[in-house]
């Protein structure tokens, strides 16, 4: 599964609506999308304070979610990462939801106006994902690029403590934050997202419940 698909599951309520992190949910999804594109060799992201995103390979990747973003990405090549994260043209939400629907993980619920919702019909992949991230936090698993990116996104959006229960075990907020620092450091994408999210926005997110913890997950 793509990093952006796993991030979508983490940032979407089981009954359809998205996590209430405002416009910054899109920033999180674009962060994950760029991580996938970097892994695929399509883009290069520098390591300076606000690096440029440069398209370094043309042609389709064979992954519809990634390929749908390529036209908009071409127009943003050479743009600073902080600006790219906020680009509405790169918002992969609907494309990712439809990809997960094709995999039988979610079901699309169309609306007459606006983007569709996506209801989780198979919670097993997200439960396994949360378990995997919990193993990273406990030191039983070495973080992959996907793990570090997803944990970094949750940290930047101030959702890690809520969304990683019960995988975070007995960690309180400060212990979890200290544990996440070495996992997500040296990740330009995560650092850019952290800068993009105002602390007051992140601090006002509301409590959530992990899937399977109490029937239908009511997150926020």
PDB file of C-alpha atoms in Angstrom:
ATOM      1  CA  UNK A   1       0.000   0.000   0.000  1.00  0.00           C
ATOM      2  CA  UNK A   2       1.232   3.507  -0.805  1.00  0.00           C
ATOM      3  CA  UNK A   3       2.276   5.853   1.999  1.00  0.00           C
ATOM      4  CA  UNK A   4      -0.469   8.258   0.956  1.00  0.00           C
ATOM      5  CA  UNK A   5      -3.066   5.457   1.105  1.00  0.00           C
ATOM      6  CA  UNK A   6      -2.030   4.512   4.629  1.00  0.00           C
ATOM      7  CA  UNK A   7      -2.015   8.175   5.667  1.00  0.00           C
ATOM      8  CA  UNK A   8      -5.517   8.578   4.215  1.00  0.00           C
ATOM      9  CA  UNK A   9      -6.743   5.730   6.424  1.00  0.00           C
ATOM     10  CA  UNK A  10      -5.182   7.314   9.491  1.00  0.00           C
ATOM     11  CA  UNK A  11      -6.755  10.696   8.720  1.00  0.00           C
ATOM     12  CA  UNK A  12     -10.256   9.481   7.847  1.00  0.00           C
ATOM     13  CA  UNK A  13     -13.007   8.543  10.273  1.00  0.00           C
ATOM     14  CA  UNK A  14     -14.326   5.015   9.856  1.00  0.00           C
ATOM     15  CA  UNK A  15     -17.815   6.312   9.072  1.00  0.00           C
ATOM     16  CA  UNK A  16     -16.634   8.637   6.337  1.00  0.00           C
ATOM     17  CA  UNK A  17     -15.891  12.240   7.314  1.00  0.00           C
ATOM     18  CA  UNK A  18     -12.293  13.350   7.478  1.00  0.00           C
ATOM     19  CA  UNK A  19     -10.290  14.181  10.585  1.00  0.00           C
ATOM     20  CA  UNK A  20     -10.954  17.714  11.772  1.00  0.00           C
ATOM     21  CA  UNK A  21      -7.557  19.270  11.163  1.00  0.00           C
ATOM     22  CA  UNK A  22      -8.915  21.804   8.696  1.00  0.00           C
ATOM     23  CA  UNK A  23      -6.961  22.561   5.547  1.00  0.00           C
ATOM     24  CA  UNK A  24      -3.915  20.926   7.077  1.00  0.00           C
ATOM     25  CA  UNK A  25      -5.280  17.463   6.384  1.00  0.00           C
ATOM     26  CA  UNK A  26      -4.549  18.196   2.737  1.00  0.00           C
ATOM     27  CA  UNK A  27      -1.018  19.221   3.689  1.00  0.00           C
ATOM     28  CA  UNK A  28      -0.594  15.857   5.409  1.00  0.00           C
ATOM     29  CA  UNK A  29      -1.834  13.927   2.397  1.00  0.00           C
ATOM     30  CA  UNK A  30       0.376  15.920   0.009  1.00  0.00           C
ATOM     31  CA  UNK A  31       3.347  15.216   2.297  1.00  0.00           C
ATOM     32  CA  UNK A  32       2.637  11.501   2.004  1.00  0.00           C
ATOM     33  CA  UNK A  33       2.095  11.781  -1.764  1.00  0.00           C
ATOM     34  CA  UNK A  34       5.469  13.465  -2.217  1.00  0.00           C
ATOM     35  CA  UNK A  35       7.116  10.749  -0.127  1.00  0.00           C
ATOM     36  CA  UNK A  36       5.696   8.154  -2.520  1.00  0.00           C
ATOM     37  CA  UNK A  37       6.824  10.148  -5.552  1.00  0.00           C
ATOM     38  CA  UNK A  38      10.297  10.532  -4.073  1.00  0.00           C
ATOM     39  CA  UNK A  39      10.453   6.786  -3.422  1.00  0.00           C
ATOM     40  CA  UNK A  40       9.399   6.198  -7.034  1.00  0.00           C
ATOM     41  CA  UNK A  41      12.228   8.427  -8.284  1.00  0.00           C
ATOM     42  CA  UNK A  42       9.858  10.997  -9.788  1.00  0.00           C
ATOM     43  CA  UNK A  43      10.882  13.964  -7.632  1.00  0.00           C
ATOM     44  CA  UNK A  44      13.955  15.091  -5.775  1.00  0.00           C
ATOM     45  CA  UNK A  45      13.651  17.086  -2.567  1.00  0.00           C
ATOM     46  CA  UNK A  46      16.658  18.987  -1.316  1.00  0.00           C
ATOM     47  CA  UNK A  47      17.816  19.061   2.287  1.00  0.00           C
ATOM     48  CA  UNK A  48      18.026  22.823   2.844  1.00  0.00           C
ATOM     49  CA  UNK A  49      15.699  24.674   5.221  1.00  0.00           C
ATOM     50  CA  UNK A  50      12.906  25.082   2.642  1.00  0.00           C
ATOM     51  CA  UNK A  51      14.016  22.856  -0.232  1.00  0.00           C
ATOM     52  CA  UNK A  52      12.779  22.929  -3.782  1.00  0.00           C
ATOM     53  CA  UNK A  53      10.741  20.052  -5.212  1.00  0.00           C
ATOM     54  CA  UNK A  54      12.154  19.107  -8.596  1.00  0.00           C
ATOM     55  CA  UNK A  55      10.625  16.651 -11.057  1.00  0.00           C
ATOM     56  CA  UNK A  56      13.523  14.468 -12.208  1.00  0.00           C
ATOM     57  CA  UNK A  57      11.722  11.738 -14.145  1.00  0.00           C
ATOM     58  CA  UNK A  58       8.898  11.915 -16.634  1.00  0.00           C
ATOM     59  CA  UNK A  59       6.353   9.299 -17.611  1.00  0.00           C
ATOM     60  CA  UNK A  60       3.763   7.310 -15.723  1.00  0.00           C
ATOM     61  CA  UNK A  61       4.582   5.348 -12.576  1.00  0.00           C
ATOM     62  CA  UNK A  62       1.915   2.725 -13.099  1.00  0.00           C
ATOM     63  CA  UNK A  63       0.184   3.760  -9.863  1.00  0.00           C
ATOM     64  CA  UNK A  64      -3.000   5.727 -10.707  1.00  0.00           C
ATOM     65  CA  UNK A  65      -2.921   7.752  -7.482  1.00  0.00           C
ATOM     66  CA  UNK A  66       0.592   8.993  -8.242  1.00  0.00           C
ATOM     67  CA  UNK A  67       0.031   9.417 -11.973  1.00  0.00           C
ATOM     68  CA  UNK A  68      -3.037  11.597 -11.426  1.00  0.00           C
ATOM     69  CA  UNK A  69      -0.832  14.109  -9.589  1.00  0.00           C
ATOM     70  CA  UNK A  70       1.850  14.332 -12.279  1.00  0.00           C
ATOM     71  CA  UNK A  71       0.351  17.131 -14.452  1.00  0.00           C
ATOM     72  CA  UNK A  72      -0.020  19.454 -11.462  1.00  0.00           C
ATOM     73  CA  UNK A  73       3.369  18.417 -10.144  1.00  0.00           C
ATOM     74  CA  UNK A  74       5.068  19.291 -13.440  1.00  0.00           C
ATOM     75  CA  UNK A  75       3.784  22.834 -13.081  1.00  0.00           C
ATOM     76  CA  UNK A  76       5.217  23.048  -9.568  1.00  0.00           C
ATOM     77  CA  UNK A  77       8.684  21.698 -10.352  1.00  0.00           C
ATOM     78  CA  UNK A  78      11.301  23.998  -8.864  1.00  0.00           C
ATOM     79  CA  UNK A  79       8.848  25.377  -6.280  1.00  0.00           C
ATOM     80  CA  UNK A  80       9.722  25.527  -2.589  1.00  0.00           C
ATOM     81  CA  UNK A  81       8.399  22.586  -0.590  1.00  0.00           C
ATOM     82  CA  UNK A  82       6.430  24.734   1.824  1.00  0.00           C
ATOM     83  CA  UNK A  83       4.372  26.135  -1.062  1.00  0.00           C
ATOM     84  CA  UNK A  84       3.943  22.739  -2.733  1.00  0.00           C
ATOM     85  CA  UNK A  85       2.444  21.241   0.443  1.00  0.00           C
ATOM     86  CA  UNK A  86      -0.377  23.776   0.297  1.00  0.00           C
ATOM     87  CA  UNK A  87      -1.156  23.335  -3.408  1.00  0.00           C
ATOM     88  CA  UNK A  88      -4.832  22.451  -3.839  1.00  0.00           C
ATOM     89  CA  UNK A  89      -4.092  21.011  -7.276  1.00  0.00           C
ATOM     90  CA  UNK A  90      -2.066  18.237  -5.621  1.00  0.00           C
ATOM     91  CA  UNK A  91      -4.775  17.218  -3.135  1.00  0.00           C
ATOM     92  CA  UNK A  92      -4.926  13.426  -3.624  1.00  0.00           C
ATOM     93  CA  UNK A  93      -7.890  12.803  -1.322  1.00  0.00           C
ATOM     94  CA  UNK A  94     -10.510  11.637  -3.831  1.00  0.00           C
ATOM     95  CA  UNK A  95      -8.019   9.671  -5.948  1.00  0.00           C
ATOM     96  CA  UNK A  96      -6.728   7.858  -2.873  1.00  0.00           C
ATOM     97  CA  UNK A  97     -10.213   7.135  -1.600  1.00  0.00           C
ATOM     98  CA  UNK A  98     -11.197   5.600  -4.937  1.00  0.00           C
ATOM     99  CA  UNK A  99      -8.022   3.535  -4.999  1.00  0.00           C
ATOM    100  CA  UNK A 100      -8.843   2.148  -1.548  1.00  0.00           C
ATOM    101  CA  UNK A 101     -12.424   1.533  -2.675  1.00  0.00           C
ATOM    102  CA  UNK A 102     -11.111  -0.551  -5.572  1.00  0.00           C
ATOM    103  CA  UNK A 103      -9.151  -2.580  -3.019  1.00  0.00           C
ATOM    104  CA  UNK A 104     -12.306  -3.229  -0.971  1.00  0.00           C
ATOM    105  CA  UNK A 105     -11.097  -1.233   2.047  1.00  0.00           C
ATOM    106  CA  UNK A 106     -13.510   1.697   1.827  1.00  0.00           C
ATOM    107  CA  UNK A 107     -16.787   2.429   0.073  1.00  0.00           C
ATOM    108  CA  UNK A 108     -17.395   5.703  -1.736  1.00  0.00           C
ATOM    109  CA  UNK A 109     -20.419   7.712  -0.651  1.00  0.00           C
ATOM    110  CA  UNK A 110     -21.053  10.387  -3.300  1.00  0.00           C
ATOM    111  CA  UNK A 111     -22.576  13.771  -2.548  1.00  0.00           C
ATOM    112  CA  UNK A 112     -24.554  15.979  -4.866  1.00  0.00           C
ATOM    113  CA  UNK A 113     -22.181  18.803  -4.048  1.00  0.00           C
ATOM    114  CA  UNK A 114     -18.566  18.555  -2.958  1.00  0.00           C
ATOM    115  CA  UNK A 115     -16.153  15.673  -2.621  1.00  0.00           C
ATOM    116  CA  UNK A 116     -17.411  12.206  -1.682  1.00  0.00           C
ATOM    117  CA  UNK A 117     -16.960  10.574   1.694  1.00  0.00           C
ATOM    118  CA  UNK A 118     -15.318   7.187   2.051  1.00  0.00           C
ATOM    119  CA  UNK A 119     -16.653   4.742   4.644  1.00  0.00           C
ATOM    120  CA  UNK A 120     -14.354   2.030   5.949  1.00  0.00           C
ATOM    121  CA  UNK A 121     -15.767  -1.418   5.193  1.00  0.00           C
ATOM    122  CA  UNK A 122     -12.640  -3.450   5.942  1.00  0.00           C
ATOM    123  CA  UNK A 123     -10.808  -2.128   9.040  1.00  0.00           C
ATOM    124  CA  UNK A 124      -8.139  -4.859   9.020  1.00  0.00           C
ATOM    125  CA  UNK A 125      -5.506  -2.909   7.002  1.00  0.00           C
ATOM    126  CA  UNK A 126      -5.685   0.110   9.299  1.00  0.00           C
ATOM    127  CA  UNK A 127      -5.586  -2.039  12.427  1.00  0.00           C
ATOM    128  CA  UNK A 128      -2.463  -3.762  11.074  1.00  0.00           C
ATOM    129  CA  UNK A 129      -0.984  -0.349  10.216  1.00  0.00           C
ATOM    130  CA  UNK A 130      -1.502   0.971  13.727  1.00  0.00           C
ATOM    131  CA  UNK A 131       0.017  -2.195  15.153  1.00  0.00           C
ATOM    132  CA  UNK A 132       3.049  -1.753  12.898  1.00  0.00           C
ATOM    133  CA  UNK A 133       3.535   1.850  13.948  1.00  0.00           C
ATOM    134  CA  UNK A 134       3.197   0.782  17.567  1.00  0.00           C
ATOM    135  CA  UNK A 135       6.019  -1.704  17.055  1.00  0.00           C
ATOM    136  CA  UNK A 136       8.214   1.136  15.790  1.00  0.00           C
ATOM    137  CA  UNK A 137       7.458   3.164  18.908  1.00  0.00           C
ATOM    138  CA  UNK A 138       8.257   0.222  21.195  1.00  0.00           C
ATOM    139  CA  UNK A 139      11.575  -0.417  19.447  1.00  0.00           C
ATOM    140  CA  UNK A 140      10.511  -3.828  18.136  1.00  0.00           C
ATOM    141  CA  UNK A 141      10.657  -2.649  14.535  1.00  0.00           C
ATOM    142  CA  UNK A 142      13.085  -0.419  12.647  1.00  0.00           C
ATOM    143  CA  UNK A 143      11.235   2.446  10.987  1.00  0.00           C
ATOM    144  CA  UNK A 144      10.929   2.334   7.211  1.00  0.00           C
ATOM    145  CA  UNK A 145      10.451   5.457   5.096  1.00  0.00           C
ATOM    146  CA  UNK A 146       6.708   4.842   5.254  1.00  0.00           C
ATOM    147  CA  UNK A 147       6.727   4.433   9.038  1.00  0.00           C
ATOM    148  CA  UNK A 148       8.812   7.556   9.636  1.00  0.00           C
ATOM    149  CA  UNK A 149       6.748   9.646   7.220  1.00  0.00           C
ATOM    150  CA  UNK A 150       3.413   8.569   8.678  1.00  0.00           C
ATOM    151  CA  UNK A 151       4.566   9.058  12.261  1.00  0.00           C
ATOM    152  CA  UNK A 152       5.987  12.450  11.299  1.00  0.00           C
ATOM    153  CA  UNK A 153       2.706  13.517   9.730  1.00  0.00           C
ATOM    154  CA  UNK A 154       0.759  12.520  12.835  1.00  0.00           C
ATOM    155  CA  UNK A 155       3.269  14.360  15.025  1.00  0.00           C
ATOM    156  CA  UNK A 156       3.118  17.498  12.888  1.00  0.00           C
ATOM    157  CA  UNK A 157      -0.697  17.500  12.990  1.00  0.00           C
ATOM    158  CA  UNK A 158      -0.624  16.825  16.745  1.00  0.00           C
ATOM    159  CA  UNK A 159      -2.601  13.616  16.247  1.00  0.00           C
ATOM    160  CA  UNK A 160       0.029  11.054  17.242  1.00  0.00           C
ATOM    161  CA  UNK A 161      -1.047  10.648  20.875  1.00  0.00           C
ATOM    162  CA  UNK A 162      -4.697  10.174  19.968  1.00  0.00           C
ATOM    163  CA  UNK A 163      -4.460   8.146  16.790  1.00  0.00           C
ATOM    164  CA  UNK A 164      -1.720   5.773  17.958  1.00  0.00           C
ATOM    165  CA  UNK A 165      -3.655   4.453  20.942  1.00  0.00           C
ATOM    166  CA  UNK A 166      -3.362   1.660  22.009  1.00  0.00           C
ATOM    167  CA  UNK A 167      -0.181   1.089  19.988  1.00  0.00           C
ATOM    168  CA  UNK A 168       1.695   3.742  21.965  1.00  0.00           C
ATOM    169  CA  UNK A 169       1.286   1.646  25.106  1.00  0.00           C
ATOM    170  CA  UNK A 170       1.776   3.535  28.358  1.00  0.00           C
ATOM    171  CA  UNK A 171       3.541   6.502  26.756  1.00  0.00           C
ATOM    172  CA  UNK A 172       2.291   9.870  27.942  1.00  0.00           C
ATOM    173  CA  UNK A 173       2.395  12.814  25.548  1.00  0.00           C
ATOM    174  CA  UNK A 174       5.889  13.984  26.446  1.00  0.00           C
ATOM    175  CA  UNK A 175       7.368  10.479  26.294  1.00  0.00           C
ATOM    176  CA  UNK A 176       5.728   9.842  22.940  1.00  0.00           C
ATOM    177  CA  UNK A 177       7.038  13.133  21.594  1.00  0.00           C
ATOM    178  CA  UNK A 178      10.592  12.324  22.735  1.00  0.00           C
ATOM    179  CA  UNK A 179      10.304   8.855  21.188  1.00  0.00           C
ATOM    180  CA  UNK A 180       9.150  10.266  17.861  1.00  0.00           C
ATOM    181  CA  UNK A 181      11.940  12.849  17.517  1.00  0.00           C
ATOM    182  CA  UNK A 182      14.740  10.447  16.452  1.00  0.00           C
ATOM    183  CA  UNK A 183      12.327   8.505  14.227  1.00  0.00           C
ATOM    184  CA  UNK A 184      11.144  11.480  12.184  1.00  0.00           C
ATOM    185  CA  UNK A 185      14.218  13.730  12.257  1.00  0.00           C
ATOM    186  CA  UNK A 186      16.198  14.376   9.076  1.00  0.00           C
ATOM    187  CA  UNK A 187      12.980  14.139   7.033  1.00  0.00           C
ATOM    188  CA  UNK A 188      12.630  17.372   4.984  1.00  0.00           C
ATOM    189  CA  UNK A 189       9.011  16.564   4.149  1.00  0.00           C
ATOM    190  CA  UNK A 190       8.060  16.161   7.796  1.00  0.00           C
ATOM    191  CA  UNK A 191       9.985  19.282   8.810  1.00  0.00           C
ATOM    192  CA  UNK A 192       8.195  21.323   6.125  1.00  0.00           C
ATOM    193  CA  UNK A 193       4.801  20.064   7.292  1.00  0.00           C
ATOM    194  CA  UNK A 194       5.679  20.916  10.881  1.00  0.00           C
ATOM    195  CA  UNK A 195       6.489  24.480   9.811  1.00  0.00           C
ATOM    196  CA  UNK A 196       3.260  24.730   7.807  1.00  0.00           C
ATOM    197  CA  UNK A 197       0.953  23.840  10.708  1.00  0.00           C
ATOM    198  CA  UNK A 198       0.517  26.700  13.210  1.00  0.00           C
ATOM    199  CA  UNK A 199       0.883  25.449  16.810  1.00  0.00           C
ATOM    200  CA  UNK A 200      -2.499  26.917  17.755  1.00  0.00           C
ATOM    201  CA  UNK A 201      -4.137  24.865  14.963  1.00  0.00           C
ATOM    202  CA  UNK A 202      -2.452  21.648  15.987  1.00  0.00           C
ATOM    203  CA  UNK A 203      -3.242  22.141  19.664  1.00  0.00           C
ATOM    204  CA  UNK A 204      -7.000  22.453  19.064  1.00  0.00           C
ATOM    205  CA  UNK A 205      -7.543  19.036  17.464  1.00  0.00           C
ATOM    206  CA  UNK A 206     -10.087  16.945  19.337  1.00  0.00           C
ATOM    207  CA  UNK A 207      -9.850  13.448  20.825  1.00  0.00           C
ATOM    208  CA  UNK A 208     -10.195  10.326  18.671  1.00  0.00           C
ATOM    209  CA  UNK A 209     -10.696   6.591  19.068  1.00  0.00           C
ATOM    210  CA  UNK A 210      -8.678   3.883  17.364  1.00  0.00           C
ATOM    211  CA  UNK A 211     -10.625   1.484  15.091  1.00  0.00           C
ATOM    212  CA  UNK A 212     -12.031  -1.477  16.900  1.00  0.00           C
ATOM    213  CA  UNK A 213     -11.725   0.203  20.314  1.00  0.00           C
ATOM    214  CA  UNK A 214     -15.405   1.014  20.685  1.00  0.00           C
ATOM    215  CA  UNK A 215     -17.422  -0.088  17.699  1.00  0.00           C
ATOM    216  CA  UNK A 216     -17.453   2.537  14.980  1.00  0.00           C
ATOM    217  CA  UNK A 217     -14.465   4.827  15.469  1.00  0.00           C
ATOM    218  CA  UNK A 218     -15.542   8.311  16.443  1.00  0.00           C
ATOM    219  CA  UNK A 219     -12.419  10.368  15.804  1.00  0.00           C
ATOM    220  CA  UNK A 220     -12.812  14.012  16.777  1.00  0.00           C
TER     221      UNK A 220
END
